[in-house]
PDB file of C-alpha atoms and ligand atoms in Angstrom:
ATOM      1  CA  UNK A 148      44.346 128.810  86.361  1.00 65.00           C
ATOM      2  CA  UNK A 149      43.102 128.784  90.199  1.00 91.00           C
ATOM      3  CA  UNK A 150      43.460 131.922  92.666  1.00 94.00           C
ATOM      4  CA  UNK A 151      46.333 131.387  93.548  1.00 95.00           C
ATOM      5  CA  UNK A 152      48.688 130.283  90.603  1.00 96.00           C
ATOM      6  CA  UNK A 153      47.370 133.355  89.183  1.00 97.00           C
ATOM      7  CA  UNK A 154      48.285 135.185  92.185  1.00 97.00           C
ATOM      8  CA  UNK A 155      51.248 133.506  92.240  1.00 97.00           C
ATOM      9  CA  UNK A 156      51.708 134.566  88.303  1.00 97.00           C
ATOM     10  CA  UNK A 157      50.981 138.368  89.047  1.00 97.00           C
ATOM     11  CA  UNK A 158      53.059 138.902  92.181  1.00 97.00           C
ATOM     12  CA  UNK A 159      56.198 137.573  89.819  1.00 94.00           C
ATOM     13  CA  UNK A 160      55.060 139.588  86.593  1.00 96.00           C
ATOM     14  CA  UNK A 161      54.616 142.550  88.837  1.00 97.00           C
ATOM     15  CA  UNK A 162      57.693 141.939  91.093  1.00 95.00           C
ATOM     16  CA  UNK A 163      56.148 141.483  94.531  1.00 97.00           C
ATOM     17  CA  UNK A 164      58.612 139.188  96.316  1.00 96.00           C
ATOM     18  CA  UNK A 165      56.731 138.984  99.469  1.00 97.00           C
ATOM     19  CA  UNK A 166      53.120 138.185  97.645  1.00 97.00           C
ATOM     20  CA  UNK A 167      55.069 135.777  95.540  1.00 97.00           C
ATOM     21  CA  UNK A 168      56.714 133.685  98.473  1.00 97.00           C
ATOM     22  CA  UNK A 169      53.126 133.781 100.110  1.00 97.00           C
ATOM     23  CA  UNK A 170      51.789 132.308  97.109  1.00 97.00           C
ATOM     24  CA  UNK A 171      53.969 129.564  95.969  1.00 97.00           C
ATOM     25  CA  UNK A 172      53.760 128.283  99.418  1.00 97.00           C
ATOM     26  CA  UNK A 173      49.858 128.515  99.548  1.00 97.00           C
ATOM     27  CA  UNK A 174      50.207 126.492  96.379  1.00 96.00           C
ATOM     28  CA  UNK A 175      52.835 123.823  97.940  1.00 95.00           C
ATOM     29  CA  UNK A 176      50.142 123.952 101.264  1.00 96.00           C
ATOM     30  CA  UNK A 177      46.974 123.246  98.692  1.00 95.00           C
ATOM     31  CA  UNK A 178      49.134 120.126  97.136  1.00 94.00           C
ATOM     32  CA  UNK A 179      49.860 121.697  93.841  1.00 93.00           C
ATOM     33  CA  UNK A 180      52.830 119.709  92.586  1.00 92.00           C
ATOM     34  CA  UNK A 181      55.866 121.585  92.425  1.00 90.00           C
ATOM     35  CA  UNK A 182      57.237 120.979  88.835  1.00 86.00           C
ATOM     36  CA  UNK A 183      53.994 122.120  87.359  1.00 90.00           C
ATOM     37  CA  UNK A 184      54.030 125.504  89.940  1.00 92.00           C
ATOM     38  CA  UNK A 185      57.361 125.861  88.377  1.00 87.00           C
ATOM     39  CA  UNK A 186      56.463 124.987  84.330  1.00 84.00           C
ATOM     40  CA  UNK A 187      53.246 126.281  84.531  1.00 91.00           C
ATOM     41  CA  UNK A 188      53.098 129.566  86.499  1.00 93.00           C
ATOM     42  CA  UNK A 189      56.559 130.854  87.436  1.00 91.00           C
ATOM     43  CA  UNK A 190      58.474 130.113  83.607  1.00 84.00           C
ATOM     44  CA  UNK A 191      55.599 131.855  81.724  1.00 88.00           C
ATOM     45  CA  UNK A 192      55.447 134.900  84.348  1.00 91.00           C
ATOM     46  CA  UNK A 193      59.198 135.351  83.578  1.00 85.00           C
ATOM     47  CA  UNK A 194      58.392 135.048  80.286  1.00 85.00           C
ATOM     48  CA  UNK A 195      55.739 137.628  80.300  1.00 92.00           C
ATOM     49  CA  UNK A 196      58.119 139.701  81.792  1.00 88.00           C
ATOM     50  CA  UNK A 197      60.543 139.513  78.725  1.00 83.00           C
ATOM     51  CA  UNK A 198      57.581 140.305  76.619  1.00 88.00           C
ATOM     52  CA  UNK A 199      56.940 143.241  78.463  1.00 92.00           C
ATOM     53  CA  UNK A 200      60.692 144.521  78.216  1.00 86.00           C
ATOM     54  CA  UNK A 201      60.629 143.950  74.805  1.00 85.00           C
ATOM     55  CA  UNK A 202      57.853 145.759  73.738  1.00 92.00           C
ATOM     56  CA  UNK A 203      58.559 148.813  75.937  1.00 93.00           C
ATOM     57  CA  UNK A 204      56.481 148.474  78.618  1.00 95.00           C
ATOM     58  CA  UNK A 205      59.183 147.260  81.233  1.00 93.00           C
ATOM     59  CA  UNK A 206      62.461 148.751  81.629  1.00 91.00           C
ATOM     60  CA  UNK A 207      65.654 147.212  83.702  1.00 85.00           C
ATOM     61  CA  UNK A 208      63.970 148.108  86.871  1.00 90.00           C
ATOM     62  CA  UNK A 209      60.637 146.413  86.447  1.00 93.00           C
ATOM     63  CA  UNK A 210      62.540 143.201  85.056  1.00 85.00           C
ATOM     64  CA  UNK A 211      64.875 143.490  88.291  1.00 84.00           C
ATOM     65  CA  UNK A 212      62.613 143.158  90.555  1.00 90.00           C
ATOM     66  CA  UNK A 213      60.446 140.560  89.067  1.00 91.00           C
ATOM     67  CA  UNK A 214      63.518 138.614  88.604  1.00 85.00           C
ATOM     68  CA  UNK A 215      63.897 139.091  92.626  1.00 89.00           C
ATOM     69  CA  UNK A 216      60.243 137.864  93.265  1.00 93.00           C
ATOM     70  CA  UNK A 217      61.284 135.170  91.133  1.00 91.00           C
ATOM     71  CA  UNK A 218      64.179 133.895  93.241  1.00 88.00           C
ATOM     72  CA  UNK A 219      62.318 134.423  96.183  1.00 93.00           C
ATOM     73  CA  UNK A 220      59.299 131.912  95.222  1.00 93.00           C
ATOM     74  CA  UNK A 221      62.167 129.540  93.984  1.00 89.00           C
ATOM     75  CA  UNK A 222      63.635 129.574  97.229  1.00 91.00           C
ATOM     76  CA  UNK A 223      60.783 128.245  98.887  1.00 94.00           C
ATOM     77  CA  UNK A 224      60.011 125.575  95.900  1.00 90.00           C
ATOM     78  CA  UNK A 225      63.913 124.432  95.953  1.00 84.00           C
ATOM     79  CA  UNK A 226      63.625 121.592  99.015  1.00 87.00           C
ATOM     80  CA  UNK A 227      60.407 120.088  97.011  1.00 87.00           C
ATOM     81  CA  UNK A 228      62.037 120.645  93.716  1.00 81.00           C
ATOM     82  CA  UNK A 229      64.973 118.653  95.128  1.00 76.00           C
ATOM     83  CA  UNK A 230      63.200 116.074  97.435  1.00 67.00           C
ATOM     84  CA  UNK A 231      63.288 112.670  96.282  1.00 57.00           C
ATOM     85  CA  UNK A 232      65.280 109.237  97.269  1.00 51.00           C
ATOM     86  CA  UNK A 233      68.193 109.644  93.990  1.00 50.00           C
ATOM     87  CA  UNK A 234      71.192 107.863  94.004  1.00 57.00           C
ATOM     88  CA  UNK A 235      74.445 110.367  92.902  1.00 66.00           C
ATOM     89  CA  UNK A 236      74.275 110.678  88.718  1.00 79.00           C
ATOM     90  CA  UNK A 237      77.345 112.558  88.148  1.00 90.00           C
ATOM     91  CA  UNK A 238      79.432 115.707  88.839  1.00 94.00           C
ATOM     92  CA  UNK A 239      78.641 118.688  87.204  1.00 97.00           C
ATOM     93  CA  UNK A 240      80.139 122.120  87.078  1.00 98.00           C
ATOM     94  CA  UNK A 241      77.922 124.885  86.153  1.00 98.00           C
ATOM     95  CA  UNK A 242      77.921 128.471  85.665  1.00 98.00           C
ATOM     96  CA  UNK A 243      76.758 131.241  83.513  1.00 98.00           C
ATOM     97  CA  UNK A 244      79.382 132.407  80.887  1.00 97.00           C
ATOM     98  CA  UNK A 245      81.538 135.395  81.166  1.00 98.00           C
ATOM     99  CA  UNK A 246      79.558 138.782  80.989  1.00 97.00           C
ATOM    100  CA  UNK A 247      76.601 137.870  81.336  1.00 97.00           C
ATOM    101  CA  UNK A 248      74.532 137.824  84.555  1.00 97.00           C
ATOM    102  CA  UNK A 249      71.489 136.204  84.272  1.00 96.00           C
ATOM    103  CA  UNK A 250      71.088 133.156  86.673  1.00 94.00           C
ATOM    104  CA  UNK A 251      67.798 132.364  87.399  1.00 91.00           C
ATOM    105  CA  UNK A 252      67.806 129.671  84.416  1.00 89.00           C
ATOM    106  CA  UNK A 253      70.424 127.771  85.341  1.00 94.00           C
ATOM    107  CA  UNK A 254      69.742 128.358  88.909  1.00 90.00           C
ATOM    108  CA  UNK A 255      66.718 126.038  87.768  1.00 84.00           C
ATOM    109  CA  UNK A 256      68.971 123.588  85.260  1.00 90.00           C
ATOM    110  CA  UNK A 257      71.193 123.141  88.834  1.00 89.00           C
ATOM    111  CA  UNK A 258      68.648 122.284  91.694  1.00 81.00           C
ATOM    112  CA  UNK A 259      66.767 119.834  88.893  1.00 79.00           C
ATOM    113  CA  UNK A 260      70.083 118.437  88.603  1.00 85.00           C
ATOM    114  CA  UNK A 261      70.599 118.141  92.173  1.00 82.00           C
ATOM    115  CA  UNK A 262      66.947 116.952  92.408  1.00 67.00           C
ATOM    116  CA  UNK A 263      67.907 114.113  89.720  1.00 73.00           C
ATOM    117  CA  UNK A 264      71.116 113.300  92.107  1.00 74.00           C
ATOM    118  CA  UNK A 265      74.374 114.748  90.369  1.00 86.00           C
ATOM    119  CA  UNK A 266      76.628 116.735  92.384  1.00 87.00           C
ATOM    120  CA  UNK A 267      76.211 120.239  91.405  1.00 92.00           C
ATOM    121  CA  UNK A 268      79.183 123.010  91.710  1.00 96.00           C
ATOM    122  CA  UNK A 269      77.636 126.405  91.057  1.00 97.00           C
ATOM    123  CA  UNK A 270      80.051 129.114  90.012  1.00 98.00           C
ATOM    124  CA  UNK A 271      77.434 131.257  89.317  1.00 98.00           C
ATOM    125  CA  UNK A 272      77.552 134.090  86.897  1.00 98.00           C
ATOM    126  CA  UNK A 273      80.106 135.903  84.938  1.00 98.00           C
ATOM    127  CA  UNK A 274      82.287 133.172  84.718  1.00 98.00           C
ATOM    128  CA  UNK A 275      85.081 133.346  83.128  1.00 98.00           C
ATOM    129  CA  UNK A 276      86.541 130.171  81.229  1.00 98.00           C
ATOM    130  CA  UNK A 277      89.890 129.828  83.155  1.00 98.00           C
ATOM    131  CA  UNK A 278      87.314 129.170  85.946  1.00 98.00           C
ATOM    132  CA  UNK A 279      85.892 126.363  84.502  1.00 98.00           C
ATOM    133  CA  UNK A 280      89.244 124.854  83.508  1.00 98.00           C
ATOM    134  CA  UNK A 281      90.251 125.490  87.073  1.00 97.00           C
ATOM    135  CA  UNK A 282      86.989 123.540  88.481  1.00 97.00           C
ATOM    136  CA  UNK A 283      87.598 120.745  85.992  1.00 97.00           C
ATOM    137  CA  UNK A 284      90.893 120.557  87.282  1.00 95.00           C
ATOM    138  CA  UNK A 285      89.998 119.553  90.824  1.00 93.00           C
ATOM    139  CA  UNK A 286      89.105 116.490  88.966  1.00 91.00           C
ATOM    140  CA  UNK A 287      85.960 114.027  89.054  1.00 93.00           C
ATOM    141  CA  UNK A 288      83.868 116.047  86.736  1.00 96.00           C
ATOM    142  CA  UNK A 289      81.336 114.325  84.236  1.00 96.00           C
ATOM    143  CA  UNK A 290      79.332 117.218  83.182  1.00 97.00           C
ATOM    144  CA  UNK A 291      79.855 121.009  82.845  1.00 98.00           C
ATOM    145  CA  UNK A 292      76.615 123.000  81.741  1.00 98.00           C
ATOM    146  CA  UNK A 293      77.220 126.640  80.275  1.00 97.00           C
ATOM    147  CA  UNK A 294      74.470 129.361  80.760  1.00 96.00           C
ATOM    148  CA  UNK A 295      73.805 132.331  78.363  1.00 94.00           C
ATOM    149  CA  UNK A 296      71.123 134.394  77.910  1.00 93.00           C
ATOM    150  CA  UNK A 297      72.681 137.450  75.643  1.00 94.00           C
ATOM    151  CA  UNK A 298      73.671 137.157  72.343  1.00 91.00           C
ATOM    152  CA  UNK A 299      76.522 138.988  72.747  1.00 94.00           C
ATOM    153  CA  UNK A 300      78.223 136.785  75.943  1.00 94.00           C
ATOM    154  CA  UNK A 301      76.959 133.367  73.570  1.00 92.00           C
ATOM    155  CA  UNK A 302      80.482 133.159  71.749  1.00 93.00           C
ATOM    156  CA  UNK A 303      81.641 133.389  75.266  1.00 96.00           C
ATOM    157  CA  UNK A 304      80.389 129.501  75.489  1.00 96.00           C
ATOM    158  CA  UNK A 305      82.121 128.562  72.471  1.00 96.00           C
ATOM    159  CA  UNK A 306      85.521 130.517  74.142  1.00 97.00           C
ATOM    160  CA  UNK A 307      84.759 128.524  77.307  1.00 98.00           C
ATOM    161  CA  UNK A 308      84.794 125.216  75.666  1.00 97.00           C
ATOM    162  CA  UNK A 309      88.244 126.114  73.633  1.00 97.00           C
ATOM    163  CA  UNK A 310      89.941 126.545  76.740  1.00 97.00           C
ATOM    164  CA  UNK A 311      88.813 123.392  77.964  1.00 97.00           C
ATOM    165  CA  UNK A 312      90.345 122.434  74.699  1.00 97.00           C
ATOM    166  CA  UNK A 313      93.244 123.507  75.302  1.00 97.00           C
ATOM    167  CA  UNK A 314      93.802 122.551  78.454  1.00 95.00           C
ATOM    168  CA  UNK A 315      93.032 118.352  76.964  1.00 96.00           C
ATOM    169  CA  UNK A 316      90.552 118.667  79.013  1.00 96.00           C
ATOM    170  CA  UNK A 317      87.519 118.685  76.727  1.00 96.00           C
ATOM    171  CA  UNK A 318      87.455 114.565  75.618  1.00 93.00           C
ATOM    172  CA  UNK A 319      87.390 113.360  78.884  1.00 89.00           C
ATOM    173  CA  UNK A 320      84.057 115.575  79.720  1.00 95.00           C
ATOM    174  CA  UNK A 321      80.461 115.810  78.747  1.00 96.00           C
ATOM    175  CA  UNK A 322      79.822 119.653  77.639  1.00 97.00           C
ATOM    176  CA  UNK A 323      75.905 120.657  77.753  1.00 96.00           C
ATOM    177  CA  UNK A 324      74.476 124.651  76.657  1.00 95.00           C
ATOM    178  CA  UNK A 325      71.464 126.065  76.996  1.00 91.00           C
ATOM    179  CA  UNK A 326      69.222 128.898  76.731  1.00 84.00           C
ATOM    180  CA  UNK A 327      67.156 131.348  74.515  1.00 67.00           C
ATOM    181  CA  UNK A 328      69.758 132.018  71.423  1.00 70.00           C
ATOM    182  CA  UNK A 329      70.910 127.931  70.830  1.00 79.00           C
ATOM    183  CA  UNK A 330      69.857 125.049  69.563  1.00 83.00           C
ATOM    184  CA  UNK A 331      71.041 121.959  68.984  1.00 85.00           C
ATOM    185  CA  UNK A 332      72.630 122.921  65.747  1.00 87.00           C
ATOM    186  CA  UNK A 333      74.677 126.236  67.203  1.00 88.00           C
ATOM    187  CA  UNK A 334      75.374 123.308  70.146  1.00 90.00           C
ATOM    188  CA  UNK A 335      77.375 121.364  67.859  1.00 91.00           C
ATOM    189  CA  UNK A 336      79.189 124.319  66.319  1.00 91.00           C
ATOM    190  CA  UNK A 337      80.374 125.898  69.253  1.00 92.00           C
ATOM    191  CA  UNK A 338      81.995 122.619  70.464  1.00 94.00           C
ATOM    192  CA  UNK A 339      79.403 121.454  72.651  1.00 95.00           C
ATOM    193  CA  UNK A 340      77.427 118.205  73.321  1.00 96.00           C
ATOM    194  CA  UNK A 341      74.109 119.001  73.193  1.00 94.00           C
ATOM    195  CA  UNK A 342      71.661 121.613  73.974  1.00 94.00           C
ATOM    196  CA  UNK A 343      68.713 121.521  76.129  1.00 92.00           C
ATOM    197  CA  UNK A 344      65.474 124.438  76.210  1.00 86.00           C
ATOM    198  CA  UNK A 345      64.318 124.055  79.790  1.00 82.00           C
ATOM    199  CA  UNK A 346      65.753 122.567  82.983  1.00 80.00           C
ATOM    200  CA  UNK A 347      63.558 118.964  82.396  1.00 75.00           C
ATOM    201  CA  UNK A 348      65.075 118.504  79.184  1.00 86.00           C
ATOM    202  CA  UNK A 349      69.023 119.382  81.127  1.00 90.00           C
ATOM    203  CA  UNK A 350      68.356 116.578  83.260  1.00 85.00           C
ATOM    204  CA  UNK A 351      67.477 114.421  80.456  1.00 90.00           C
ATOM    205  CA  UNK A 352      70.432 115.684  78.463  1.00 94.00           C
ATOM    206  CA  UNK A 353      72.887 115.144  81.667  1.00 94.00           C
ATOM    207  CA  UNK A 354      71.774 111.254  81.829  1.00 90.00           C
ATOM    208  CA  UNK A 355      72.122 110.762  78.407  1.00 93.00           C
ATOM    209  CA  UNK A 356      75.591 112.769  78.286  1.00 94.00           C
ATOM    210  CA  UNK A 357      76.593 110.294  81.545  1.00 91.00           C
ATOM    211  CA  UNK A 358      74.817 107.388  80.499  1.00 85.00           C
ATOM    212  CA  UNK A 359      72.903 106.983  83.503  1.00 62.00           C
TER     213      UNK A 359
HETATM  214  C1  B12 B 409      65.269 138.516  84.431  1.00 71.39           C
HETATM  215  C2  B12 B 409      66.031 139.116  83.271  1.00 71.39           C
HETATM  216  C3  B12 B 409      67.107 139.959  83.565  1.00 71.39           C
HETATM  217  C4  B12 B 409      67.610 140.189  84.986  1.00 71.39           C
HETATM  218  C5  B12 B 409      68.472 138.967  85.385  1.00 71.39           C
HETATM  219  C6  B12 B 409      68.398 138.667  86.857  1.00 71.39           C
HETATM  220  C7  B12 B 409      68.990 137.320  87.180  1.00 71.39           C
HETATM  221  N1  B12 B 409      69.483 137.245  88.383  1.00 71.39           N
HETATM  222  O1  B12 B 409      69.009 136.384  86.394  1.00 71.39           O
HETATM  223  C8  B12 B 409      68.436 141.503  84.823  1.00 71.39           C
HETATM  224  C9  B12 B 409      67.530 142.670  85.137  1.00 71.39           C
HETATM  225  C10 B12 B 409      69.703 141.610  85.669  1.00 71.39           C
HETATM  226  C11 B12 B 409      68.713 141.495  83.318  1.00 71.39           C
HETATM  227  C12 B12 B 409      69.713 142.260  82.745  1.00 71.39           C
HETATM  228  C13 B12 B 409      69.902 142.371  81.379  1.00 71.39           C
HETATM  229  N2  B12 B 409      69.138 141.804  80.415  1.00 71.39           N
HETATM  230 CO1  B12 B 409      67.795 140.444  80.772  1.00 71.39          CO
HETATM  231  N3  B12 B 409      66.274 139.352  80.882  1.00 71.39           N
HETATM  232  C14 B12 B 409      65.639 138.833  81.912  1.00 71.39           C
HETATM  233  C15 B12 B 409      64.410 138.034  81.420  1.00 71.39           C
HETATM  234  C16 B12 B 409      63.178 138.928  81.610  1.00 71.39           C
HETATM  235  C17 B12 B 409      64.091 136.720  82.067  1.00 71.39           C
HETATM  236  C18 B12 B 409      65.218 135.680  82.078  1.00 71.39           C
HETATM  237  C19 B12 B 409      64.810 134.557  82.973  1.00 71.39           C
HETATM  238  O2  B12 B 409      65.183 134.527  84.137  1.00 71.39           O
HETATM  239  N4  B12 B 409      63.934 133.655  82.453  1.00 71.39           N
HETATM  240  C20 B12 B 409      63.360 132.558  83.238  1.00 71.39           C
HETATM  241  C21 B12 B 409      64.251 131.332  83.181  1.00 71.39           C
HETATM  242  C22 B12 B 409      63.575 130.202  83.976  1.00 71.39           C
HETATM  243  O3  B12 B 409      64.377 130.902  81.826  1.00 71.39           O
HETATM  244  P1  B12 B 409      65.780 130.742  81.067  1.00 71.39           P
HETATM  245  O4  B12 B 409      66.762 131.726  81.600  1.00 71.39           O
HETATM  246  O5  B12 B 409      65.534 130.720  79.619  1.00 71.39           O
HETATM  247  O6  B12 B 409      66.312 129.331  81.531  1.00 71.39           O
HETATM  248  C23 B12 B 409      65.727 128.086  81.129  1.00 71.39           C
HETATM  249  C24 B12 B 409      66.301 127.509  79.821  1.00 71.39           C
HETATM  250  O7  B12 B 409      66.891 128.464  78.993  1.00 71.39           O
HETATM  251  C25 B12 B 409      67.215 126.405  80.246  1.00 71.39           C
HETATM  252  N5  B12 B 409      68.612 126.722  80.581  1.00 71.39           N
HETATM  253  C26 B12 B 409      69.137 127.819  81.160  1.00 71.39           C
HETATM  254  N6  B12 B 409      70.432 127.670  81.380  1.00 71.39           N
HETATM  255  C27 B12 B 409      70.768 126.438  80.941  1.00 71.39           C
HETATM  256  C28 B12 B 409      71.981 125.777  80.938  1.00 71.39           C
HETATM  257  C29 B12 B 409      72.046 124.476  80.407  1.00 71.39           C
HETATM  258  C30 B12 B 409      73.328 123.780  80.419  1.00 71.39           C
HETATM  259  C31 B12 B 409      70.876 123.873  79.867  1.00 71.39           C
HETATM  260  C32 B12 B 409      70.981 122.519  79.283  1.00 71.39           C
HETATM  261  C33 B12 B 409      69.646 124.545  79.886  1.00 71.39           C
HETATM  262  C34 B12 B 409      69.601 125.820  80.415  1.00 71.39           C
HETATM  263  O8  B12 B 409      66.595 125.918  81.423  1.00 71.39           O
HETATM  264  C35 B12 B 409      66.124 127.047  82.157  1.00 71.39           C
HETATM  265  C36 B12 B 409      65.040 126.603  83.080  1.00 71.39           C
HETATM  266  O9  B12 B 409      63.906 126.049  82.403  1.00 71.39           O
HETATM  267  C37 B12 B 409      64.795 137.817  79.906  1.00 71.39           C
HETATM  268  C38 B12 B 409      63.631 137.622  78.948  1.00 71.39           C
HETATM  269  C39 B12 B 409      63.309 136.153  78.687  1.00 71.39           C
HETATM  270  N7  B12 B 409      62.070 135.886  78.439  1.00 71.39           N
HETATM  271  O10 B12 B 409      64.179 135.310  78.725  1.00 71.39           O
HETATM  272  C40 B12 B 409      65.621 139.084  79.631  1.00 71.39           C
HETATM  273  C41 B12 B 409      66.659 139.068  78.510  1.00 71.39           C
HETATM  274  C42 B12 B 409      67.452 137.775  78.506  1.00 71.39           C
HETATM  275  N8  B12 B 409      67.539 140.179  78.906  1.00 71.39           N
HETATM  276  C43 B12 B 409      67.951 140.883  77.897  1.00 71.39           C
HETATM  277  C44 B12 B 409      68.803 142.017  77.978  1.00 71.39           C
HETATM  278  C45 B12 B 409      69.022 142.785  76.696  1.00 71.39           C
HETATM  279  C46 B12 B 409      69.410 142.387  79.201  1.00 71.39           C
HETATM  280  C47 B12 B 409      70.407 143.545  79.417  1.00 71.39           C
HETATM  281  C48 B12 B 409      71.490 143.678  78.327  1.00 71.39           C
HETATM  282  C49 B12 B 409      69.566 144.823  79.544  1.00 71.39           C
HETATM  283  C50 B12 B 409      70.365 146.112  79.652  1.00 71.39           C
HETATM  284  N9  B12 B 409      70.090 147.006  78.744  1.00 71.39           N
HETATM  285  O11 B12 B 409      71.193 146.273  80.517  1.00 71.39           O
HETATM  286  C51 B12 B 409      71.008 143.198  80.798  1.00 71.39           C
HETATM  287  C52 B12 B 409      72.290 142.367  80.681  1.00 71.39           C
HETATM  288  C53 B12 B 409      73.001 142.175  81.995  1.00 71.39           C
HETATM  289  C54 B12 B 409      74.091 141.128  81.844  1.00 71.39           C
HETATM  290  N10 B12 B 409      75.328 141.549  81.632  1.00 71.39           N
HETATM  291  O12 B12 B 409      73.821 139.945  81.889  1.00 71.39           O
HETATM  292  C55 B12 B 409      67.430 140.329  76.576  1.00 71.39           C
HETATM  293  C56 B12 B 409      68.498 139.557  75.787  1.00 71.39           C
HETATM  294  C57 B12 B 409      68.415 139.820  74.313  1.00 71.39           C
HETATM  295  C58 B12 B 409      69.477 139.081  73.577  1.00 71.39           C
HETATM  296  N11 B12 B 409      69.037 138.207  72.681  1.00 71.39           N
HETATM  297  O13 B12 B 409      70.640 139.254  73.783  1.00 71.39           O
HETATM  298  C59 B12 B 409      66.192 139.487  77.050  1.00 71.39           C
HETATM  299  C60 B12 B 409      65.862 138.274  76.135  1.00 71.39           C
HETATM  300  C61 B12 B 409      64.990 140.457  77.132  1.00 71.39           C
HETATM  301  C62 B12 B 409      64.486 140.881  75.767  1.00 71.39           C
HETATM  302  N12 B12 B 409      63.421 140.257  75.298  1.00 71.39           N
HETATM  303  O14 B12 B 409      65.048 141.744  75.150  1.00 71.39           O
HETATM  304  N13 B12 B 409      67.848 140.677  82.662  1.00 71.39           N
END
């Protein structure tokens, strides 16, 4: 890894916002090509993080703020990250399920959407699943993609997809899931479509769920 991925890799790890922004757009300046900035340095710092909180060295605090140095680098990758000539894919609806509040993750799964030209409607976090019925309601959607990174708000997915149930709103829509505790089995049993581990393989999923 050069200077400055790893630079870019300990400002994150460490939560330094501003020495994270600096670096990610030293990297964009040298020609470093955005998706791998993204897969190769900002994922695994996050995910070094989650080691670190795991094993007691990082409490909420630490992973806080290196979730905040996260955003900001993100912020500056987003317009390359989304760049591109891409003819409109789809309409998607996306949020992260009720009680939980981790967003950075699907933050990711919605500007590669955008980037791979469906419509994205962010409802961000703690959503609960009347608000998803409510935004499928408005009418036009393809896609909605669930978020959850706790174990505990996961059945909160398979919740959110009953009420779309319920409402007969379900058939007529493609449902995708992702994060750390499913896979594509748990997918199917909770009622969903498929399941996808990073934000390459959502847009993958998405066109496949659309047929595009
Ligand atoms: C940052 C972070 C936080 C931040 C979140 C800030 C934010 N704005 O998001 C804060 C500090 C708020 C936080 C709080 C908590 N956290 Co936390 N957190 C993390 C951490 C370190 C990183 C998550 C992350 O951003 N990863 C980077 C992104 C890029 O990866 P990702 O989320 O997996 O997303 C990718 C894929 O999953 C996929 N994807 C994501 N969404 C979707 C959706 C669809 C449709 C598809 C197809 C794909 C997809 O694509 C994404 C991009 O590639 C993880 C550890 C880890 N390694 O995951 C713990 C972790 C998730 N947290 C954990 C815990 C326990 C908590 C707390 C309960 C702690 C506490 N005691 O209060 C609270 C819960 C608060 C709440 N109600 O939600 C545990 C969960 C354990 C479990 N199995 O339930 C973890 C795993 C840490 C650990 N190892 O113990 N956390």
């Amino acid at each position: 890894m050069d200077e400055v991925r790893a630079a870019l890799k300990k400002a994150i790890e460490e939560g330094v916002a501003k020495e994270a922004a600096k670096a990610v757009q030293q990297a964009l300046d040298d020609g470093a090509d955005p998706g791998s900035i993204l897969r190769d340095v900002m994922v695994p710092a996050m995910d070094e993080v989650g080691r670190r909180y795991e094993c007691g060295d990082y409490f909420l605090p630490e992973m806080l703020i290196s979730a905040r140095a996260m955003k900001e680098a993100l912020a500056i990758l987003r317009p390359k990250l989304i760049a591109g000539d891409v003819k409109p894919a789809g309409k998607v609806v996306a949020g992260t399920v009720k009680g939980d509040l981790h967003d950075i993750g699907k933050n990711l799964v919605c500007m590669m959407l955008e980037g791979a030209g469906f419509e994205v409607t962010d409802l961000g976090v703690d959503v609960a699943p009347e608000k998803f019925v409510d935004a499928v309601r408005q009418g036009g959607v393809n896609l909605i993609a669930l978020s959850a990174l706790l174990t505990t708000t996961l059945p909160n997915m398979k919740v959110t997809i009953e009420s779309l149930k319920a409402q007969g709103l379900r058939d007529k829509l493609g449902v995708m899931v992702g994060v750390a505790p499913v896979n594509d089995k748990l997918a199917t049993e909770i009622g969903a479509d498929g399941y996808a581990e990073d934000a390459a393989g959502a847009v993958a999923l998405a066109r496949r769920l659309v047929g595009a």
